[in-house]
XYZ file of C-alpha atoms in Angstrom:
248
model
C 0.004 0.037 0.082
C 1.587 3.191 -1.189
C 2.134 5.791 1.730
C 0.367 9.023 1.567
C 2.549 12.097 0.750
C 1.848 15.114 2.602
C 3.298 18.624 1.883
C 4.972 20.308 4.597
C 7.180 23.319 5.672
C 10.238 24.096 8.000
C 9.002 25.512 11.254
C 12.342 25.686 12.866
C 15.986 24.525 12.601
C 18.804 24.433 15.056
C 22.238 22.517 15.232
C 22.091 20.674 18.578
C 25.300 18.908 18.518
C 28.441 18.965 16.167
C 26.738 16.251 13.940
C 23.062 16.789 14.452
C 20.575 19.328 12.921
C 17.110 19.235 14.502
C 14.485 20.437 12.223
C 10.823 20.940 13.101
C 8.285 20.517 10.069
C 4.709 21.357 10.097
C 1.495 20.930 7.927
C -2.147 21.092 8.119
C -1.914 17.422 7.009
C -0.114 16.406 10.125
C -3.212 16.980 12.450
C -3.941 13.801 14.284
C -0.214 12.778 14.623
C 0.643 12.051 18.351
C 3.577 11.176 20.558
C 2.828 7.434 19.918
C 4.743 7.971 16.693
C 7.861 8.868 18.360
C 10.462 6.255 17.101
C 8.500 5.514 13.682
C 9.954 6.707 10.524
C 8.839 8.821 7.740
C 10.204 9.222 4.299
C 11.363 12.719 3.753
C 10.948 14.050 0.275
C 13.249 16.969 -0.970
C 12.689 18.655 -4.394
C 15.379 17.886 -6.757
C 14.799 21.228 -8.521
C 14.818 24.084 -5.751
C 12.612 26.280 -7.849
C 9.965 23.602 -8.110
C 6.524 25.287 -7.534
C 4.214 22.180 -7.866
C 3.555 19.635 -5.186
C 6.507 17.469 -4.213
C 6.214 13.981 -5.350
C 8.206 10.960 -5.472
C 9.030 11.384 -9.300
C 10.776 14.715 -8.688
C 12.254 14.362 -5.302
C 15.239 12.872 -3.258
C 14.003 10.575 -0.679
C 15.328 9.732 2.662
C 14.173 7.887 5.713
C 14.149 9.616 9.102
C 13.019 8.687 12.690
C 10.476 10.924 14.512
C 12.278 12.688 17.529
C 9.088 14.253 18.713
C 5.416 15.193 17.832
C 3.693 18.333 18.898
C 0.415 16.916 20.400
C -1.693 19.858 19.502
C -0.563 20.486 15.720
C 1.002 17.155 14.701
C 4.334 19.131 13.827
C 7.252 16.617 13.641
C 10.798 17.007 14.918
C 13.428 15.212 12.898
C 17.226 14.895 13.459
C 19.475 15.048 10.422
C 23.190 13.917 10.735
C 25.354 16.529 9.243
C 29.100 17.203 9.017
C 29.860 13.423 8.650
C 29.308 12.772 4.802
C 27.599 14.602 1.851
C 24.227 13.804 0.108
C 21.144 15.724 -0.675
C 19.426 15.454 2.647
C 22.579 16.268 4.780
C 23.118 19.421 2.268
C 19.554 20.429 2.628
C 19.660 20.194 6.390
C 22.483 22.445 6.867
C 20.971 25.175 4.588
C 17.305 24.592 5.443
C 15.397 28.014 6.331
C 12.102 28.477 8.008
C 9.344 28.198 5.409
C 11.330 25.896 3.129
C 9.081 23.352 1.535
C 9.432 19.309 1.751
C 7.057 16.555 1.830
C 6.862 13.386 3.785
C 5.551 9.842 3.125
C 4.384 7.912 5.942
C 4.593 7.478 8.820
C 5.724 3.891 8.865
C 5.902 1.430 11.629
C 8.647 0.695 14.199
C 10.944 -2.140 13.086
C 10.783 -3.805 16.480
C 7.185 -4.843 17.255
C 7.725 -7.339 20.034
C 7.241 -5.621 23.386
C 6.471 -8.662 25.459
C 9.982 -9.893 26.367
C 11.900 -9.558 29.703
C 15.323 -8.510 28.110
C 16.315 -6.195 25.240
C 19.460 -5.208 23.839
C 19.371 -1.955 21.804
C 22.212 -0.758 19.581
C 22.467 2.349 17.591
C 24.392 5.229 16.325
C 23.362 9.066 15.470
C 21.039 7.808 12.598
C 19.011 5.545 14.848
C 19.166 7.335 18.113
C 15.503 8.482 17.910
C 14.461 4.946 17.124
C 15.949 3.840 20.327
C 14.292 6.725 22.229
C 10.989 5.389 20.990
C 11.639 1.917 22.246
C 12.816 3.047 25.801
C 9.466 4.776 25.913
C 7.376 1.841 24.729
C 9.117 -1.211 26.027
C 7.626 -2.449 29.285
C 8.831 -0.932 32.591
C 9.514 -4.453 33.984
C 11.910 -5.353 31.031
C 15.761 -5.091 31.598
C 17.212 -3.095 28.633
C 20.768 -2.854 27.689
C 21.399 0.152 25.433
C 24.389 1.194 23.670
C 24.682 4.247 21.292
C 27.992 4.825 19.713
C 28.668 8.622 18.691
C 31.671 10.282 16.998
C 32.184 12.908 19.974
C 31.150 13.382 23.589
C 29.113 16.540 22.514
C 26.794 14.269 20.207
C 25.229 12.822 23.261
C 21.522 13.995 23.485
C 18.666 13.981 25.891
C 16.704 10.640 25.136
C 13.938 11.425 27.991
C 14.380 8.443 29.930
C 15.314 7.155 33.317
C 16.931 3.958 32.015
C 20.653 3.809 31.649
C 22.412 4.309 28.328
C 25.849 3.564 27.452
C 27.100 6.309 25.080
C 30.251 4.945 23.308
C 32.327 7.697 21.951
C 34.410 6.190 19.206
C 35.411 6.975 15.595
C 36.404 3.223 14.893
C 33.062 1.439 15.722
C 33.914 -1.810 13.924
C 36.758 -1.958 16.354
C 35.040 -0.992 19.669
C 31.420 -1.763 19.699
C 31.687 -5.633 19.970
C 34.032 -5.178 22.770
C 31.710 -2.828 24.615
C 28.960 -5.569 24.388
C 30.808 -8.170 26.137
C 29.411 -9.444 29.489
C 25.711 -9.192 28.779
C 23.412 -11.735 30.490
C 21.320 -12.843 27.418
C 18.967 -15.819 27.498
C 16.972 -17.516 24.912
C 14.324 -15.106 25.081
C 16.415 -11.827 24.826
C 15.647 -9.721 21.816
C 18.511 -7.833 20.023
C 17.727 -4.547 18.046
C 20.289 -2.806 16.087
C 20.055 -0.020 13.647
C 23.476 0.989 12.414
C 25.945 0.944 9.478
C 25.369 -2.243 7.249
C 28.922 -3.584 7.597
C 28.934 -3.154 11.386
C 25.419 -4.888 11.575
C 26.895 -7.929 9.734
C 29.745 -8.073 12.053
C 27.543 -7.847 15.383
C 25.086 -10.458 13.768
C 28.046 -12.932 13.809
C 29.217 -11.632 17.130
C 25.835 -12.362 18.787
C 25.618 -15.870 17.170
C 29.156 -16.909 18.124
C 29.436 -14.986 21.627
C 26.013 -15.631 23.016
C 24.504 -18.297 20.694
C 21.687 -15.872 19.694
C 19.392 -17.102 17.039
C 18.414 -15.167 13.853
C 14.738 -15.060 15.297
C 15.973 -13.212 18.323
C 17.715 -10.240 16.216
C 15.820 -7.352 14.627
C 18.532 -5.682 12.497
C 18.474 -2.761 9.981
C 21.435 -1.373 8.096
C 20.468 2.211 8.073
C 23.366 3.408 5.808
C 26.411 1.884 4.333
C 30.031 3.248 4.525
C 31.272 4.458 1.233
C 27.930 3.972 -0.656
C 25.224 6.817 -1.179
C 21.690 6.076 -0.299
C 20.539 5.523 -3.898
C 23.100 2.913 -4.467
C 22.723 1.213 -1.087
C 18.963 1.026 -1.873
C 19.673 -0.768 -5.225
C 22.019 -3.073 -3.608
C 19.550 -4.220 -0.962
C 16.814 -4.501 -3.755
C 19.270 -6.898 -5.636
C 20.239 -8.824 -2.621
C 16.514 -9.394 -1.720
C 15.607 -10.362 -5.331
C 18.541 -12.999 -5.297
C 17.087 -14.692 -2.352
């Protein structure tokens, strides 16, 4: 089922850390959105031609996925965090120069990747691209559950408020492929534990093997999403994933 496309405008924009730009977007079409959507994703559509005067549609736009950081309960306005100063691309470039009133569109919202909220133990692993997905899970997972959370960030200044009382391990590193697995040793996993990871694709593959070897975690216990791939732009990464899925 094709997601509805909603036209929107920038309401505010602020650089909140060295690598995150927080942008609030609004639309009359957002009415009815509420805080239950925190952690869900939307597809952000950015016009390929800045002078475009018609409605922004998939055929004339760059499209990227972003996780909802917050929702204004009265207006439905969405807060999104864009990673900046780490790589180049249409969405990153747009976020760094966006101004109040600038146009965009969204498709969605789409569902959360993790949908099992009944277990006693969860391991959540993310980076700056998925930090708000983890924020959503920390809100929604049962209070009785034990949650081990690790988020790797490139600098200590990139740590943000996740609006939770639960402990979060913020791992400051520029070499996550070397340090993340080391930081995940000593966990008390059981056959019912759920591991969620939303990170770079190469690291995701390494951690899947790590959990299988180190903890004998089965595939059914892992919910994994490669949000991006080192050295590959979004269009080509999407093509690679499509080709991989078709080959199975």
